[in-house]
Amino acid sequence: PALAEEKFGLGRPALPEEVAAWNKDVLPDGRGIPEGRGDVFTGEEVFAEQCAVCHGDFAEGVDNWPVLAGGFDTLGDKDPVKTVGSYWPHLSTVWDYVNRSMPFGAAQTLSPDDVYAITAYILYSNDLVDDDFELSHENFADFEMYNKDGFIIDDRAETEYTIWSGEPCMENCKDEVKITMRASVVDVTPEEADEGADG
Amino acid sequence: MDDALKAPSRRAFLKGSAAAVAGSVAAGAAVAAEPDPLITELQDWASSLGEGVDETPYGLPIKYEDDVVRRNVPWLTADPISSINFTPIHALDGTITPQGCAFERHHSGAIELSKPDYRLMINGLVDQELVFTYADLERFPRENHVYFCECAANTGMEWAGAQLNGVQFTHGMIHNMEYTGVSLRTLLNEAGLGAAGDLKDKWVYVEGADASSNGRSIPMEKALDDVLVAFKANGEALRKEHGYPVRLVVPGWEGNMWVKWLRRIEVTDMAVESREETSKYTDVLADGIARKWTWVMDAKSVITSPSPQSPITHGPGPMVISGLAWSGHGQITRVDVSKDGGMTWETARLGRQGDTKALTRFYLDTEWDGEEMLLQARAMDETGYVQPTKAQLREVRGENSIYHNNCIQTWHVKTNGEAENVEVS
């Protein structure tokens, strides 16, 4: 749709410093990445200090916190392990997300070099680079992730909508119905916090 | 149906209601043996005084409704900050969700952002990059619309089987509010899209002011269609936990894209493919390949009463089967209800014709014969789409897509009026 509305003259021009402060996103082709570098060795130290308490020394995850490494070739399994290595399609997302939103509870406290180093260490934890690897703004855009071809654009219009439409069955739709599964067997629903009814 | 499946009562909160059923065997046309003292004896409230008008400047529900609250499931997430809670849809009626019990989903907690501290930036491929204050936004022409916001993960725990026993937990990652705001189109026009060139292949990237940022990419066609930059919901300011003072409203699309505490809108020439549209909110199919950009929430419905948290307590006779239906593709045109697990269906009555991409209430006014029922609802929308069964969904997607589970839900209603979340063949 074309824009043909009047302007209201509201707001004011954004200053370059303001745009730079907030516009941090890094695109899959590498645009938006600041200059800097970091190697696996440095990343191991930064990761131990900033990340390992939740994500584990080897990015394997502690308790219920996210696993960042491993799980290769499990995506078609009964219980896929979706990690940076096994699942994420773009390196840009790793850098961007760590830079903007990690560590959890103290986001946006890492320097660009720290983020490069952490990213290099996460790649090393996934056996995607050797221990002497250095990641920088120069080699960043060339790095290809393991599952880069693992995604298709929403195809429900072709695979689902054409099938699940039209006048549905109203009578004699099945011969019999059997209960095949019950939530009470799993029994993981939180109890109501009502002592009075416990009588 | 299988008599062996009459499981014993297992929830403390159902014991009271089950007892009430047992005590009212002569339901229906009851005859009073004794005069009712609630009528024949003077009650205190009919004689003494109630509270003054200065008692409650901003009120909460009466204490007898204290079970109508948001609840969470601690084992679902690693901590309660990046987590979810659930709207008590088992106890609500109509379509508008009270804001105070409307579900929350945060990735780094509900932040406190005042109107004076609020800034909204538009940058990227625009003619003039702009900064707005909150006061600026209130000076643009406003629109009002009712829309549902459904988390992409609503019903996601149910992919592999019947797991959580209550419609609040299986279907409560949803709310429906009347929003007031400025169309995103108006704000983009203010910045000017001449610099963007051909708009067909352009995107907007939206992010919040919180630490998680929750950045998402939205194709320009949708951005210029019906997306709202909203600052009021159900007549008043947004609640803190729902994005105060400004959130994005993305009608019909997965809740994750309804960015809260909205601080920046960037016009780009490609999708950012942020964490929330790669690692998360992508749907793994059976072969391990994942769908991305599954934005629309398909037609869906659920019976809210009776349901596990809302058992039948009145015994056999007249009863109301009540529920909600909605579709991200437009209006709900019809809801069918089955009492026998999908063998036969009756068309329900819509409370009123629902708005497009909004919750619609349906009722089936019926008789309960006191026998077991396998209750189901099946929604249809204006595109002709019919809500599928879980088996149909699994056939296409497998069991690991996490998101977008819009399957037909079954409640097994037992002879004592209790209901349970089950799957049927």
GROMACS .gro file of C-alpha atoms in nm, chain A residues 5 8 10, chain B residues 120 134 136-145 179-188 226-232 246-249:
model
   36
    5GLU     CA    1  -0.127   1.057   0.434
    8PHE     CA    2   0.167   1.606   1.135
   10LEU     CA    3   0.533   1.562   1.537
  319LEU     CA    4   1.024   0.593   2.060
  333TYR     CA    5   0.493   0.977   2.485
  335ASP     CA    6   0.387   1.325   2.088
  336LEU     CA    7   0.212   0.992   2.036
  337GLU     CA    8  -0.108   1.117   2.198
  338ARG     CA    9  -0.129   1.394   1.936
  339PHE     CA   10  -0.167   1.158   1.639
  340PRO     CA   11  -0.514   1.044   1.524
  341ARG     CA   12  -0.627   0.743   1.726
  342GLU     CA   13  -0.800   0.416   1.647
  343ASN     CA   14  -0.987   0.165   1.864
  344HIS     CA   15  -0.986  -0.209   1.795
  378TYR     CA   16  -0.682  -0.109   2.228
  379THR     CA   17  -0.646   0.259   2.165
  380GLY     CA   18  -0.345   0.375   1.973
  381VAL     CA   19  -0.191   0.517   1.658
  382SER     CA   20  -0.157   0.308   1.346
  383LEU     CA   21   0.203   0.213   1.272
  384ARG     CA   22   0.135   0.333   0.917
  385THR     CA   23   0.079   0.686   1.050
  386LEU     CA   24   0.412   0.688   1.234
  387LEU     CA   25   0.603   0.544   0.938
  425ASP     CA   26  -0.336  -0.305   1.071
  426VAL     CA   27  -0.049  -0.285   1.322
  427LEU     CA   28  -0.113  -0.044   1.609
  428VAL     CA   29   0.118   0.141   1.843
  429ALA     CA   30  -0.110   0.120   2.146
  430PHE     CA   31  -0.112   0.307   2.474
  431LYS     CA   32  -0.453   0.220   2.618
  445VAL     CA   33   0.340   0.176   2.480
  446ARG     CA   34   0.322  -0.163   2.311
  447LEU     CA   35   0.283  -0.296   1.962
  448VAL     CA   36  -0.045  -0.465   1.865
   0.00000   0.00000   0.00000
